[in-house]
Amino acid sequence: MKKVSCIFIVDDDPITVFGIKRMLKSAVECNDIQIFQNGLEAQEAYKERMEKGLAAPNVIFLDINMPIMDGWEFLEALINTDPKEHITVNMITSSIDPLDYKKWNGFKNRCPFNLNFKNKPIFKIESNELGFIEIAS
């Protein structure tokens, strides 16, 4: 089983959070899965980790639509911190608005890390969403 040191799940929907956590159990070994209800909570936790000299989360599941600070605002703040570590961010949404996908494409072009887009409901977590690259042999 693959191993990841820290995962952030940023989503205000408890059913989605439950589903992601359940799928992660069979896909990856991680003892540090942190849950946040909005982008501001996650941003503060990220800053605290950096101030304490802890590693950045390896993987982030980030809902687009949340109260207080949405996924786009969190992503913008994360990019502005200029993270030195490899992070895989999975934007997740139940929106069918094509503007969300277009906005994701805009972020993807200037994002220094892996940025995936996934529609809810989530039925499976792929290895690339955990930062692992499958190499065909």
XYZ file of C-alpha atoms in Angstrom:
137
model
C 0.000 0.000 0.000
C 1.241 3.483 -0.872
C 2.140 5.800 1.995
C 1.347 9.510 2.340
C 2.360 11.609 5.347
C -0.513 14.136 5.433
C -3.830 14.625 3.642
C -6.172 17.618 3.928
C -9.871 17.144 3.119
C -11.498 20.576 2.777
C -15.238 20.183 2.320
C -18.333 21.278 4.228
C -20.318 18.221 3.097
C -19.996 15.468 5.747
C -21.150 12.748 3.337
C -18.391 13.582 0.856
C -15.824 13.730 3.658
C -16.978 10.345 4.958
C -16.789 8.846 1.462
C -13.296 10.194 0.764
C -11.991 8.968 4.121
C -13.461 5.534 3.501
C -11.924 5.282 0.011
C -8.552 6.493 1.302
C -8.405 3.618 3.803
C -8.164 1.092 0.985
C -5.966 3.217 -1.297
C -3.242 4.696 0.877
C -1.572 4.506 4.278
C -1.808 7.855 6.068
C -1.860 8.572 9.786
C -2.509 12.288 9.419
C -5.808 13.008 7.660
C -7.145 16.427 8.609
C -10.685 17.626 7.908
C -11.706 21.270 7.423
C -15.145 22.806 6.881
C -13.882 25.667 4.702
C -10.816 27.091 3.037
C -10.016 29.517 5.855
C -9.672 26.703 8.409
C -7.424 24.806 6.007
C -5.368 27.906 5.222
C -4.765 28.565 8.921
C -3.762 24.924 9.490
C -1.422 25.082 6.487
C 0.211 28.278 7.807
C 0.592 26.729 11.261
C 2.278 23.664 9.745
C 4.716 25.900 7.865
C 5.469 28.011 10.963
C 6.214 24.856 12.965
C 8.467 23.538 10.212
C 6.185 20.610 9.447
C 5.813 19.238 5.943
C 3.026 20.511 3.735
C 0.154 18.113 3.112
C 1.010 15.776 0.235
C -2.586 15.608 -0.980
C -5.517 18.014 -0.693
C -9.133 17.240 -1.588
C -10.653 20.687 -2.030
C -14.324 21.462 -2.534
C -14.964 24.450 -4.760
C -18.131 25.753 -3.092
C -17.879 26.330 0.651
C -18.869 29.121 3.036
C -16.380 31.662 4.442
C -13.521 30.828 2.027
C -14.211 28.745 -1.069
C -11.850 26.375 -2.831
C -10.735 28.929 -5.417
C -9.735 31.429 -2.722
C -7.850 28.728 -0.815
C -6.082 27.614 -3.992
C -5.064 31.196 -4.798
C -3.654 31.631 -1.275
C -1.820 28.292 -1.519
C -0.212 29.257 -4.841
C 0.889 32.570 -3.321
C 2.759 30.751 -0.519
C 5.003 29.311 -3.258
C 5.127 25.819 -1.722
C 8.486 24.104 -2.062
C 7.089 20.617 -1.574
C 5.150 18.496 -4.017
C 1.405 18.801 -3.397
C -1.433 17.179 -5.317
C -4.646 19.203 -5.144
C -7.910 17.567 -6.199
C -10.632 20.124 -6.863
C -13.982 18.460 -6.192
C -17.407 19.808 -6.986
C -21.028 18.914 -7.526
C -21.351 21.895 -9.873
C -22.099 21.257 -13.527
C -21.244 24.836 -14.446
C -18.708 24.726 -17.313
C -17.183 27.943 -15.941
C -15.819 25.955 -12.979
C -13.954 23.636 -15.347
C -12.702 26.625 -17.346
C -11.533 28.324 -14.154
C -9.751 25.106 -13.131
C -7.926 25.107 -16.481
C -6.783 28.664 -15.812
C -5.437 27.690 -12.401
C -3.855 24.534 -13.794
C -1.684 26.557 -16.162
C -0.135 28.616 -13.361
C -0.225 26.090 -10.524
C 3.225 24.848 -9.375
C 1.810 21.458 -8.365
C -0.554 18.750 -9.636
C -4.090 20.061 -9.925
C -6.894 17.591 -10.687
C -10.603 18.188 -11.250
C -13.228 15.705 -10.093
C -17.018 15.792 -10.013
C -19.068 14.590 -7.053
C -20.153 12.052 -6.131
C -16.756 10.436 -5.896
C -16.785 6.668 -6.390
C -13.082 5.959 -6.637
C -9.779 7.629 -5.830
C -7.180 7.145 -8.547
C -3.452 6.867 -7.843
C -2.694 10.149 -9.667
C -5.064 11.887 -7.227
C -2.750 10.761 -4.445
C 0.341 12.065 -6.184
C 1.433 8.712 -7.562
C 2.223 8.382 -11.224
C 1.540 5.048 -12.857
C 4.297 4.050 -15.254
C 3.388 1.506 -17.912
C 5.906 -1.284 -18.279
